[in-house]
Coordinates of C-alpha atoms and ligand atoms in Angstrom, one line a residue:
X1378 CA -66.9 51.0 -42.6
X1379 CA -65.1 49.8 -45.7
X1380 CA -64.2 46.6 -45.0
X1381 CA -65.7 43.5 -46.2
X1382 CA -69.1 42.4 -44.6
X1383 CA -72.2 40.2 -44.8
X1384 CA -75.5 41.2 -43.3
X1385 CA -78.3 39.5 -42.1
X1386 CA -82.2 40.4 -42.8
X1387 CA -83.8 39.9 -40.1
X1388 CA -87.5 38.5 -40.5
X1389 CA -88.0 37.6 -36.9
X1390 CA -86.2 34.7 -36.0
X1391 CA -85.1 34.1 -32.4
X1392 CA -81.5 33.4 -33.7
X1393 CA -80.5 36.2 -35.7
X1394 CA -77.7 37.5 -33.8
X1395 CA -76.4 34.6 -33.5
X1396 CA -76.2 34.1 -37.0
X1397 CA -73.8 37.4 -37.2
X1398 CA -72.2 36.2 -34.2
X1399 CA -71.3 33.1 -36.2
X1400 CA -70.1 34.8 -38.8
X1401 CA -68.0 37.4 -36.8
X1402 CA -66.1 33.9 -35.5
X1403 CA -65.2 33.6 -39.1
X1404 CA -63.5 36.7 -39.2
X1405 CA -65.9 38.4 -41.4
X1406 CA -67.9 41.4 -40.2
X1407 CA -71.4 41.0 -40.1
X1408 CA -74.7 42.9 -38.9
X1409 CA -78.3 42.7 -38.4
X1410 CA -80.5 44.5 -40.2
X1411 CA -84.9 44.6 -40.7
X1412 CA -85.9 42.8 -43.4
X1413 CA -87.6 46.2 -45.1
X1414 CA -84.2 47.8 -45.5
X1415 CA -84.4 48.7 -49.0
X1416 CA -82.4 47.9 -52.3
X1417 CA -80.7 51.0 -52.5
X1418 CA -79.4 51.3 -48.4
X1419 CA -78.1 47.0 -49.4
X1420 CA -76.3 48.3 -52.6
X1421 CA -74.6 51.4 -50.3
X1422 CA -73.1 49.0 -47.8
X1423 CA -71.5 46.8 -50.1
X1424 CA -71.8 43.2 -48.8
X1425 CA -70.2 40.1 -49.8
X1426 CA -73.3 38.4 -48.7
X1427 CA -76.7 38.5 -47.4
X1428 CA -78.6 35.9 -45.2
X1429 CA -81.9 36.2 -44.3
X1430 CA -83.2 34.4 -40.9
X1431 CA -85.5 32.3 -39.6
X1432 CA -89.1 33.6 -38.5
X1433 CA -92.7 32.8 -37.3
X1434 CA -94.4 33.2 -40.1
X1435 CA -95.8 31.5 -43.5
X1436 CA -93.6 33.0 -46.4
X1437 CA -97.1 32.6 -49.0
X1438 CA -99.5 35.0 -46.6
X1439 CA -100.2 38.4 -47.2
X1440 CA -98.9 40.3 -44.0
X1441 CA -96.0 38.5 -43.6
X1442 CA -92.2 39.9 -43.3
X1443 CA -90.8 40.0 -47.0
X1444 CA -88.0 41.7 -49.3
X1445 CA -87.9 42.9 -52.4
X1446 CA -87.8 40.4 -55.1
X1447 CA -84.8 42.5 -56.5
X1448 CA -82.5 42.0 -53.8
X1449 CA -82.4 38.4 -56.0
X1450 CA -81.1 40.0 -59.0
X1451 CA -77.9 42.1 -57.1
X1452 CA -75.4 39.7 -58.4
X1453 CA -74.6 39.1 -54.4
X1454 CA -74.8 35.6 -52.2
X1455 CA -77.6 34.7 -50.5
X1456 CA -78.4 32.3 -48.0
X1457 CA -81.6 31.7 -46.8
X1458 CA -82.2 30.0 -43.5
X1459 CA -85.7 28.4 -42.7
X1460 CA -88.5 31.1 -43.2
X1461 CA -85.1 32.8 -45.1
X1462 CA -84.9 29.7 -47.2
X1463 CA -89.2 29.6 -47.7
X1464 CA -89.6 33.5 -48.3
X1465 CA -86.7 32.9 -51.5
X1466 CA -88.5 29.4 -52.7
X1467 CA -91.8 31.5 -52.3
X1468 CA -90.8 34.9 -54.3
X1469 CA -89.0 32.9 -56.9
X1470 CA -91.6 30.6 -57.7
X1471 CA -91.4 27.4 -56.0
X1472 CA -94.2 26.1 -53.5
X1473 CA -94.4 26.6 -49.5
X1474 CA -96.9 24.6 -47.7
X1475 CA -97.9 23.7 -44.1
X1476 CA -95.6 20.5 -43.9
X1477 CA -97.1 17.1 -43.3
X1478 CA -94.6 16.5 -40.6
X1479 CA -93.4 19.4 -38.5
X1480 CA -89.7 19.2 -37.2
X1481 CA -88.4 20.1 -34.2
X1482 CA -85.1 19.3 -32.8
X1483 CA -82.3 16.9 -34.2
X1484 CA -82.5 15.9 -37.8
X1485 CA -80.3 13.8 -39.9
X1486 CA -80.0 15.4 -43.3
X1487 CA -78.8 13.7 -46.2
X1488 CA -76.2 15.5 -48.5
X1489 CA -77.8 14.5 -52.3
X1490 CA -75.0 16.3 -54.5
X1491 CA -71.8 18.1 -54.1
X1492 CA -72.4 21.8 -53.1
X1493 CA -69.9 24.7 -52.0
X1494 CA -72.1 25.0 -49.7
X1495 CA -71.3 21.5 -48.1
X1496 CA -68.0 21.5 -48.5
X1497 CA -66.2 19.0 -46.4
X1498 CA -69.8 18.6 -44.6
X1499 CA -70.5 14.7 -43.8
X1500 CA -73.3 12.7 -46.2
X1501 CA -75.2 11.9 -43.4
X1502 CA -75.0 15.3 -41.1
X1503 CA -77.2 15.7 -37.9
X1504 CA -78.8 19.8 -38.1
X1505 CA -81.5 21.6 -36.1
X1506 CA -85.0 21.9 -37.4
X1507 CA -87.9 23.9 -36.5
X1508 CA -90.7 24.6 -38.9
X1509 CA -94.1 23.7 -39.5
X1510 CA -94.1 25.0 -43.0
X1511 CA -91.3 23.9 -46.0
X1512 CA -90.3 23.9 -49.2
X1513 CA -92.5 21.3 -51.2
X1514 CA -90.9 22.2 -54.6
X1515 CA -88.2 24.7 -55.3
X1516 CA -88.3 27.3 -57.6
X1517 CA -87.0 26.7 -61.5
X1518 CA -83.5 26.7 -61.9
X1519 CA -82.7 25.4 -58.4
X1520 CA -81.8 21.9 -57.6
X1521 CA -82.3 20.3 -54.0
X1522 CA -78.8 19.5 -52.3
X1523 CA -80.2 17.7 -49.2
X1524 CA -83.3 16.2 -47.4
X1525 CA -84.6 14.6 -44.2
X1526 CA -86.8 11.7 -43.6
X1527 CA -89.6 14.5 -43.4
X1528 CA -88.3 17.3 -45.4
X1529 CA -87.7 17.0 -48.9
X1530 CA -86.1 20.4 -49.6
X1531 CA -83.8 20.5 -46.4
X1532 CA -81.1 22.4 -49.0
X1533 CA -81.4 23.9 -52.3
X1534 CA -79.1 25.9 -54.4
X1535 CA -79.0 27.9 -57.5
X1536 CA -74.9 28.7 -57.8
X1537 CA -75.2 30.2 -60.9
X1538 CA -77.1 32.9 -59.5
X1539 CA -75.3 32.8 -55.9
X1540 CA -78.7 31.8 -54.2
X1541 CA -78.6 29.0 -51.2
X1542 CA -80.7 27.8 -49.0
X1543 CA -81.9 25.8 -46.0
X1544 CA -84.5 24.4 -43.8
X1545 CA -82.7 23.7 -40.9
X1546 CA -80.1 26.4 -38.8
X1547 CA -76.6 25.7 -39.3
X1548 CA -76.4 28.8 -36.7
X1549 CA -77.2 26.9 -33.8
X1550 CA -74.8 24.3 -32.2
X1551 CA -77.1 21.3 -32.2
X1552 CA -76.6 21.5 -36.0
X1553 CA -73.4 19.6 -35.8
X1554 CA -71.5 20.8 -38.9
X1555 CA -73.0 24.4 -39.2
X1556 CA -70.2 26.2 -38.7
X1557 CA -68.5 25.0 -41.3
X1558 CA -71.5 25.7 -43.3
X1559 CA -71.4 29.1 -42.7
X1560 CA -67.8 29.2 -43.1
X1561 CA -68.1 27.9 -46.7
X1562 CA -70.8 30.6 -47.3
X1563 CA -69.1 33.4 -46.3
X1564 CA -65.8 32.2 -47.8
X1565 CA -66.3 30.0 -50.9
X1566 CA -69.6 31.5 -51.9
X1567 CA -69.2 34.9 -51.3
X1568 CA -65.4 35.0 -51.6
X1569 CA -64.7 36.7 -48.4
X1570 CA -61.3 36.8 -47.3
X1571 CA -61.4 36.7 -43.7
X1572 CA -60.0 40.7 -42.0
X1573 CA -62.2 40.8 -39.5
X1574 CA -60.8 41.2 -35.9
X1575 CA -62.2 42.8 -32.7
X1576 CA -59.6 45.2 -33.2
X1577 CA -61.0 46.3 -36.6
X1578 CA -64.0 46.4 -34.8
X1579 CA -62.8 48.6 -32.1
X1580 CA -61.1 50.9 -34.3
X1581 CA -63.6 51.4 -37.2
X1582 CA -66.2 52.3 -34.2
X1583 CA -64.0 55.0 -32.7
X1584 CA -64.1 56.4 -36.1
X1585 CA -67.2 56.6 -37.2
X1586 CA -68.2 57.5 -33.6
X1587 CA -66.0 60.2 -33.9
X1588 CA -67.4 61.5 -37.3
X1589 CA -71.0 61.1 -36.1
X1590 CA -70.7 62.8 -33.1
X1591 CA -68.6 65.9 -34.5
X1592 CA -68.1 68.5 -31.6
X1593 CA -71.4 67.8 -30.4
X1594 CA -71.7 66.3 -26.5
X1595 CA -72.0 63.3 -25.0
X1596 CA -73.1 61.7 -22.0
X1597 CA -72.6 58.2 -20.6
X1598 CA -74.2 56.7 -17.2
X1599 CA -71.6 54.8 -16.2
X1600 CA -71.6 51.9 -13.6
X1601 CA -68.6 50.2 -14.0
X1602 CA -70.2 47.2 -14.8
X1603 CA -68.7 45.7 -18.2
X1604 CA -70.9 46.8 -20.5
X1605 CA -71.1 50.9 -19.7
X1606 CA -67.3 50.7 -19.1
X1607 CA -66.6 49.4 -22.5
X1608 CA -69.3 51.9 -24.3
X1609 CA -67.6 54.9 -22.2
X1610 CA -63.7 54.0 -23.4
X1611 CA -64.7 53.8 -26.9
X1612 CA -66.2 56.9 -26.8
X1613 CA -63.3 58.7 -24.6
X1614 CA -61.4 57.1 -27.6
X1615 CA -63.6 58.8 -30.4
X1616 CA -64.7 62.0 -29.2
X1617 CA -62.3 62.7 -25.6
X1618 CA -63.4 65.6 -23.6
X1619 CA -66.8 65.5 -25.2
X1620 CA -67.7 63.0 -23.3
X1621 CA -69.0 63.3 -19.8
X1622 CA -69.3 60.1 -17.8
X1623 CA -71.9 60.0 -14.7
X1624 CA -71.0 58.1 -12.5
X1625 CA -73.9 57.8 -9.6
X1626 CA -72.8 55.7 -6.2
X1627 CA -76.4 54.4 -4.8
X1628 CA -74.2 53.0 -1.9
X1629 CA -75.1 49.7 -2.8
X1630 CA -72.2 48.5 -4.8
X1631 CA -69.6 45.8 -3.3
X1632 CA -67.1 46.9 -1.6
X1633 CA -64.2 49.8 -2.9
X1634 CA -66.2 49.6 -5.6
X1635 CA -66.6 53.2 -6.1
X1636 CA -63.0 54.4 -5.5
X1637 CA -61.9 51.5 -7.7
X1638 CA -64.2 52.8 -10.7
X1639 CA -63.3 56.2 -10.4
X1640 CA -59.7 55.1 -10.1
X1641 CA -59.8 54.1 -13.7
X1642 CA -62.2 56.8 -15.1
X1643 CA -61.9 59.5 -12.9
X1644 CA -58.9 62.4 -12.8
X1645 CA -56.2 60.2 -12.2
X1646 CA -57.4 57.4 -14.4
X1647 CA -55.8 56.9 -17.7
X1648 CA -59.0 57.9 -19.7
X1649 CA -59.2 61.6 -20.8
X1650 CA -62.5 62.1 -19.9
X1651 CA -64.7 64.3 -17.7
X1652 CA -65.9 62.0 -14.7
X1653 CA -68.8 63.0 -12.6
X1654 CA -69.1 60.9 -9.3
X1655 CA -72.5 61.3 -7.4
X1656 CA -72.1 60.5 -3.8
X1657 CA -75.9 59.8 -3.4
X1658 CA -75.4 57.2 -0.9
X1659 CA -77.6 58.9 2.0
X1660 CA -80.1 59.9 -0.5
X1661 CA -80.7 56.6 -1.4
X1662 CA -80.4 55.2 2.2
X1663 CA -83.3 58.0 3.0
X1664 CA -86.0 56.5 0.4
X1665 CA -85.3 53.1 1.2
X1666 CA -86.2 53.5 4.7
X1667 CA -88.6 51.6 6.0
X1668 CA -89.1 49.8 2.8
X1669 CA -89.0 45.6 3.0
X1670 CA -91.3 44.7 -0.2
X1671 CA -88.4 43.6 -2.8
X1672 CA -90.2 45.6 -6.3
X1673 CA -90.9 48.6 -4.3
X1674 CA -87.3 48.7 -3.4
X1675 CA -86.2 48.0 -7.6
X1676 CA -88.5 50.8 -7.9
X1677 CA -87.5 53.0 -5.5
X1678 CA -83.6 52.7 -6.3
X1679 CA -84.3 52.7 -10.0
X1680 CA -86.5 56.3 -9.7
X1681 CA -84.2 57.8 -7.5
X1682 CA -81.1 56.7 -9.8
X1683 CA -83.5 58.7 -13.2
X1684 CA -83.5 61.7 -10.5
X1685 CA -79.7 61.9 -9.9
X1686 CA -78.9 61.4 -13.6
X1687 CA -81.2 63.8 -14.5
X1688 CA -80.0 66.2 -12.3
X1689 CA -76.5 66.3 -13.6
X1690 CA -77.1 66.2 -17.1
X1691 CA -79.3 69.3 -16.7
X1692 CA -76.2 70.9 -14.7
X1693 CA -74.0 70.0 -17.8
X1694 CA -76.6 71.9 -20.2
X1695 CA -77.8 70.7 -23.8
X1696 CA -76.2 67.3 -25.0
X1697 CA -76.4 66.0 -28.3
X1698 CA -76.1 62.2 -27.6
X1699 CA -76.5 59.5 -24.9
X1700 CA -74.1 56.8 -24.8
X1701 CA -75.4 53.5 -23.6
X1702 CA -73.7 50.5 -23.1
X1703 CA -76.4 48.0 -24.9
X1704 CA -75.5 45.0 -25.8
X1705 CA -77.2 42.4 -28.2
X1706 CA -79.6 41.1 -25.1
X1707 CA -80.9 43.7 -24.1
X1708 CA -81.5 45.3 -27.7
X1709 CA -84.7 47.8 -28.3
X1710 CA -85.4 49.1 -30.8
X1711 CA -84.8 52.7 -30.4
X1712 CA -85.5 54.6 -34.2
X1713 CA -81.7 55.2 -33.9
X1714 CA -80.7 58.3 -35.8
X1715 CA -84.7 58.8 -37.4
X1716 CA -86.6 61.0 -34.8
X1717 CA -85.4 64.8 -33.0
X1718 CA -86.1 63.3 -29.9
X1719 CA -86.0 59.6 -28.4
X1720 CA -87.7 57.8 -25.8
X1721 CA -86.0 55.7 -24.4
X1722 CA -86.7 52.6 -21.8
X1723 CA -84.1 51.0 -19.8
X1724 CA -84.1 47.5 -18.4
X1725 CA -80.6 47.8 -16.5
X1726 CA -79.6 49.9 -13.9
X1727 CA -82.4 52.5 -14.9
X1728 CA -82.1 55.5 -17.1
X1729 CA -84.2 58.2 -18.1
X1730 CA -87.4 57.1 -19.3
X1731 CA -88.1 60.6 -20.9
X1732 CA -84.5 62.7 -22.2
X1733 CA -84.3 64.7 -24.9
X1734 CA -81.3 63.9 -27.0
X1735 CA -80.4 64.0 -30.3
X1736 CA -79.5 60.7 -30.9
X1737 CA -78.4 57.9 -28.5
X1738 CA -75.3 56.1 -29.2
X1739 CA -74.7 52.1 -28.4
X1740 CA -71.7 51.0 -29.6
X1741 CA -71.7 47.3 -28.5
X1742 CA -75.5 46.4 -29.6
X1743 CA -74.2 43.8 -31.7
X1744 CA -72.3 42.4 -29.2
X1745 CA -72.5 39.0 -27.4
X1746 CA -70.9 39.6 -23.4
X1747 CA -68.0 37.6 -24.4
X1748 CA -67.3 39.6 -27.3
X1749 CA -68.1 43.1 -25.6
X1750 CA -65.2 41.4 -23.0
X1751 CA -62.7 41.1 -25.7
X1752 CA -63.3 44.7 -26.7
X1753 CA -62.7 45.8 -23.4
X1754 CA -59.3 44.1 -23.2
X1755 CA -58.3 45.3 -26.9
X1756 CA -59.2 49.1 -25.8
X1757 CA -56.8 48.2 -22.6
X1758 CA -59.5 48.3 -19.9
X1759 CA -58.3 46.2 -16.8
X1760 CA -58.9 42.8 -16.6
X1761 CA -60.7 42.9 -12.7
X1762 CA -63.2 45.0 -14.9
X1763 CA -63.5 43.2 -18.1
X1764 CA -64.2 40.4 -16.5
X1765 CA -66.8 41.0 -14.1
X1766 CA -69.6 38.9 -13.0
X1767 CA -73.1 40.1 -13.3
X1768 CA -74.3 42.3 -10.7
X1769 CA -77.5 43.7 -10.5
X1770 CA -78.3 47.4 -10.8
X1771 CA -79.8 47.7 -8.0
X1772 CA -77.3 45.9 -6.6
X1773 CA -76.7 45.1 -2.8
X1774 CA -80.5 46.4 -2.4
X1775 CA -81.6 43.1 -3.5
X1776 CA -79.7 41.1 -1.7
X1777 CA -80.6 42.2 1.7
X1778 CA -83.7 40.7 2.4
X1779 CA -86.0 43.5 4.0
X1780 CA -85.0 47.1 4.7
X1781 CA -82.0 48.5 3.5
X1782 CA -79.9 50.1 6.2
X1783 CA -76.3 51.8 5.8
X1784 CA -75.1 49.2 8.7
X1785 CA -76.5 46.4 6.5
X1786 CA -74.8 47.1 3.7
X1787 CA -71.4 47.7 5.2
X1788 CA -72.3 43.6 6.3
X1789 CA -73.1 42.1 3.0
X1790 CA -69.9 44.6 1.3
X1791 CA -67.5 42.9 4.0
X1792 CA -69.0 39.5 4.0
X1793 CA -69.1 39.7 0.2
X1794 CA -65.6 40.7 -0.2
X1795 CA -64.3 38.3 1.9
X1796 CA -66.6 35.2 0.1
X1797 CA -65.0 36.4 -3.3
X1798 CA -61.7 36.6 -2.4
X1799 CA -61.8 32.8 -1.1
X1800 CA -63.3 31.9 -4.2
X1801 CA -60.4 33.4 -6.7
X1802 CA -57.5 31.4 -4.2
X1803 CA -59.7 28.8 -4.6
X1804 CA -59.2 29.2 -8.3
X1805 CA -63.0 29.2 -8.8
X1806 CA -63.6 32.6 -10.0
X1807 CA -63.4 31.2 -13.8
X1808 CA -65.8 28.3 -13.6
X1809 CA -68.9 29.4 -11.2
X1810 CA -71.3 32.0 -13.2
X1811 CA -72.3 34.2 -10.5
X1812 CA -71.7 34.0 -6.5
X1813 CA -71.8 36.6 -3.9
X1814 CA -73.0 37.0 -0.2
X1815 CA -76.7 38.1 0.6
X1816 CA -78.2 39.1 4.2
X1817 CA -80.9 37.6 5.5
X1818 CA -83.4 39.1 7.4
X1819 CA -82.8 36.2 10.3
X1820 CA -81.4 36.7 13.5
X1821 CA -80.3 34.2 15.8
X1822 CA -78.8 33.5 19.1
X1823 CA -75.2 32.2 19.2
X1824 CA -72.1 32.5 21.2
X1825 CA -68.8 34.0 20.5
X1826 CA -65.7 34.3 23.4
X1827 CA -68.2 33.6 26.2
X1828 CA -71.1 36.1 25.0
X1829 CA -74.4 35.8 23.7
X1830 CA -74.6 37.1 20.2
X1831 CA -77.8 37.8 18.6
X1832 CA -76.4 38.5 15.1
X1833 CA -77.5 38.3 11.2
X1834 CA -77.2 35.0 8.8
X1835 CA -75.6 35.7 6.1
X1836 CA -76.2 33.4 3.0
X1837 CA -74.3 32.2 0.7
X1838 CA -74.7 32.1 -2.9
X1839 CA -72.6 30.6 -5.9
X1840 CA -74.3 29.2 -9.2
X1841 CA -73.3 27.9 -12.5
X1842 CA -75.7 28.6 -15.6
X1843 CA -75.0 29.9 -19.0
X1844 CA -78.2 31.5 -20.0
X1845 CA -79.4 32.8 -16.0
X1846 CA -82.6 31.6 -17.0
X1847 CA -81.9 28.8 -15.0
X1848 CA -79.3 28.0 -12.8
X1849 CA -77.7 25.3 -10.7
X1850 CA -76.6 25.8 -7.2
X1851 CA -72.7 25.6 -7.9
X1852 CA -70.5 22.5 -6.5
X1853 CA -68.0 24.8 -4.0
X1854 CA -65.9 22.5 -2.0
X1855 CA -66.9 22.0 1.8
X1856 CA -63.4 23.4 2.7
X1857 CA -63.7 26.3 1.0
X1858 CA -66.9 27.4 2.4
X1859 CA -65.9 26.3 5.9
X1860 CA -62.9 28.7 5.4
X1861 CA -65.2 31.5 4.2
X1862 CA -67.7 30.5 7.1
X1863 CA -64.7 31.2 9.1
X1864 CA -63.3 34.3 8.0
X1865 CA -67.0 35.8 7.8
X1866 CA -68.1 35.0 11.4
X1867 CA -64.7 36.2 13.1
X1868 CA -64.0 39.3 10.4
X1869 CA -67.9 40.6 10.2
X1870 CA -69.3 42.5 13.0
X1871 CA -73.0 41.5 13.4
X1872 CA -73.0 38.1 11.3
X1873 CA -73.2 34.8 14.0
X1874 CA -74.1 32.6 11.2
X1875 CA -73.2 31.2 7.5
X1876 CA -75.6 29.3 5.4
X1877 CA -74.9 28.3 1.8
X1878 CA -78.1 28.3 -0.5
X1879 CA -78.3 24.9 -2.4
X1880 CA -81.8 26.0 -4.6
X1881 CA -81.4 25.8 -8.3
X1882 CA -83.4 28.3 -10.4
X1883 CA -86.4 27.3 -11.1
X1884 CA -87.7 27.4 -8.3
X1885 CA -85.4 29.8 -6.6
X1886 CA -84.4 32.8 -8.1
X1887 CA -80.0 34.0 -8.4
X1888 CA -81.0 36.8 -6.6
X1889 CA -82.6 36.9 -3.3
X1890 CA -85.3 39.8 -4.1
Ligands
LIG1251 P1 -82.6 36.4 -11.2 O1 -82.5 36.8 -9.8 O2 -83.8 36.9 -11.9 O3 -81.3 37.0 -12.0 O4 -82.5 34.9 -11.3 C1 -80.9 36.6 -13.2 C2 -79.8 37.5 -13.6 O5 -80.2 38.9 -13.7 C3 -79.5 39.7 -12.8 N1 -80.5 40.6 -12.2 C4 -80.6 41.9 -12.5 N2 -79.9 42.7 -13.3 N3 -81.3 44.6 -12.7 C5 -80.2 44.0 -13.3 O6 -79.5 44.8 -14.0 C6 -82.1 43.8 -11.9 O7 -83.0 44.3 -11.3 C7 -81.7 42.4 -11.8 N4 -82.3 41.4 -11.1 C8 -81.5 40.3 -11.4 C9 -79.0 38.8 -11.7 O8 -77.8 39.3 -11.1 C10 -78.7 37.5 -12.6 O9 -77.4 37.7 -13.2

């Protein structure tokens, strides 16, 4: 990629991506990469700026994560950010120590003297600290351009030789004026100029796809969720018929799901690309007999899912690469492009554990879900796609409490359906993080015409969160779940009963199993 961009090093901060994520809002590319890269691989990709993160660890003891000291003398910006900001004070000379006082949280920092850096920043300007070590003096030649009641070297600076630095992380939002931090960074300190778009993005990844992958083979598991659809168009951009996309139906996907992802990637679709769909509904039915303990079942589904891939990549013969839709969550590290043959583990869905492939291919690691979303729309991928909610891979297994049955899933699909569809004419579908319909495992006696009915409960679910690490039960309006209620019990055959699931998470979990 030629155009302008600013890495991070990353020495093991817990914000890192967001850092490049930042900076990608500035309209300036930016990537991640370990802090041992060396010299030579910085001085090939040309950046307008380097920052180095934050990280656990003491900048003055032996083992910990370092650079090289020459990476000072490149002639390019650097900003270093709290164990960033310590490991430069340390290897140019100034003094890190255990601080008297850690910080944690909300800070106000006081601007001392005018800095690019600061730049239209307030004097007094409130910024997110964590650290138990800091800077006690800076090196020689640098001059301190803000401090807190506790910290003495929040900021330092060295312009003359491009070098910046500070305690606290202007990446995160609680630092109220770290955007414009950044922004200044990137565009008065290392002159950038801004020609960064998801376009570029999308565009300069189909190439170099295309000139990595040659006419070598791909192959992409593809589930239709956001992520794999996203990974598969870009590479049906790059490389076309090269790629093969797998598409394996568990028959535990919501309803028409199937049919409505193979209407866009299959034959008829308008993607060029070789589509495989797996009907392995009955095989999965099979294993899942008799099964009610919720992990077996993950295990179970995410086995048999290895098997069917396998299968069908053997039938398709040697293949060079694996395409996986990645995204910056769930990153591993996977010695991309440095070994013959790569294991590799999957958290979603379930992959191969063991597959010999060249090389795997993840287009949208650096991505955020939001951003991987706008990719989707710039490569033209419909909107009921791009904007998906979450949904598990093992996906309607988990939310039938107790055995999976073929008639239990046709429930949960209709009831399902019929739950989102209410919630987009309620206009709701943008606002609540995650809902669908679950089946419990209770049956009860009720009445329907002038029968008995001894039918399922089906449960509703519908939360707002913006992590999933917790989550709030979400506020649906009463009429709108008595009108769901409604639909479900009179359009469901073998549902008597509607309940909606108030728990939060902690202590209940979004999904049932
Ligand atoms: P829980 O139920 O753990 O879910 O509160 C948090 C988020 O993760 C999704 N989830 C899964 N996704 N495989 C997945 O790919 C799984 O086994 C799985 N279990 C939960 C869930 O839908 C929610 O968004």
């Amino acid at each position: 990629m030629n155009q302008e961009k600013v890495i991070v090093l990353d020495f093991g901060g817990q914000y890192n991506q967001l850092i490049a994520r930042r900076v990608r809002e500035c309209n300036v590319y930016c990537e991640v990469h370990p802090h041992y890269i060396s010299v030579e691989e910085i001085r090939k990709m040309n950046p307008k700026g380097i920052i180095f993160t934050g990280g656990p660890n003491s900048a003055y003891l032996e083992d910990s994560p370092t650079c090289s000291k020459e990476i000072f003398e490149m002639g390019i910006p650097i900003l270093g950010i709290c164990y960033g900001s310590q490991l430069m004070a340390h290897l140019l000379g100034g003094s890190v120590k255990t601080a008297p006082v850690s910080e944690y949280g909300k800070a106000e920092v006081t601007i001392e003297s005018e800095s690019e850096l600061f730049a239209d920043v307030s004097k007094n300007t409130v910024c997110w600290m964590s650290h138990t070590d800091y800077i006690e003096t800076p090196p020689q030649g640098f001059q301190i351009i803000g401090h807190t009641s506790a910290c003495p070297v929040a900021a330092m600076e060295c312009p003359k030789r491009g070098l910046y630095a500070t305690q606290f992380h202007p990446e995160v939002m609680h630092t109220a004026e770290g955007q414009k931090m950044l922004s200044n960074f990137v565009y008065r300190i290392c002159g950038c100029k801004g020609d960064w778009q998801m376009d570029s993005f999308v565009e300069n990844t189909i190439k170099s796809i295309r000139e990595k992958v040659g006419s070598g083979k791909a192959l992409c598991a593809l589930s239709g969720g956001v992520d794999s659809s996203v990974a598969a168009v870009i590479l049906a951009k790059a490389v076309g018929k090269q790629l093969t996309c797998v598409f394996v139906d568990h028959g535990l996907l919501r309803k028409n799901e199937g049919d409505e992802v193979e209407a866009v990637f299959g034959p008829n679709g308008p993607y060029n690309l070789n589509f495989i769909r797996v009907n392995a509904q009955e095989r999965f039915y099979q294993k899942l007999s008799g099964i009610t303990e919720p992990e077996e079942k993950r295990k179970i589904i995410g086995e048999e899912f290895i098997r069917v891939f396998e299968e069908e990549a053997k039938k398709i013969g040697a293949v060079d690469f694996l395409v996986q839709g990645t995204i910056y969550p769930d990153v591993i590290e996977s010695g991309l492009g440095k070994s013959a043959t790569i294991k590799s583990h999957h958290n979603v869905g379930g992959l191969p554990d063991y597959v010999d492939f060249k090389e795997i291919i993840e287009p949208l690691r650096l991505l955020f879900k939001d951003e991987v979303r706008q990719a989707g729309r710039e490569l033209g991928i419909p909107e009921h796609l791009v904007s998906r909610q979450p949904f598990p891979g093992p996906g309607l297994g988990i939310r039938i409490i107790g055995e999976v049955t073929a008639e239990k899933v046709k429930i949960v699909q209709d009831a399902d359906a019929i739950y989102r569809e209410e919630i987009a004419n309620a206009g709701l579908d943008k606002t609540v993080s995650q809902y669908f319909a679950a089946l419990t495992n209770m049956r009860s006696v009720g009445v329907m015409g002038d029968e008995r009915t001894y039918d399922y409960a089906v449960a509703l679910r519908a939360v707002t969160t913006t992590d999933f690490m917790t989550a709030e039960c979400a506020d649906i309006p009463f009429e709108v779940l008595q009108k769901v209620m409604n639909r479900i019990v009179n359009e469901v055959k073998g549902v008597n009963r509607v309940v909606y699931d108030l728990s939060s998470k902690p202590p209940g979990t979004i999904e049932f199993e």
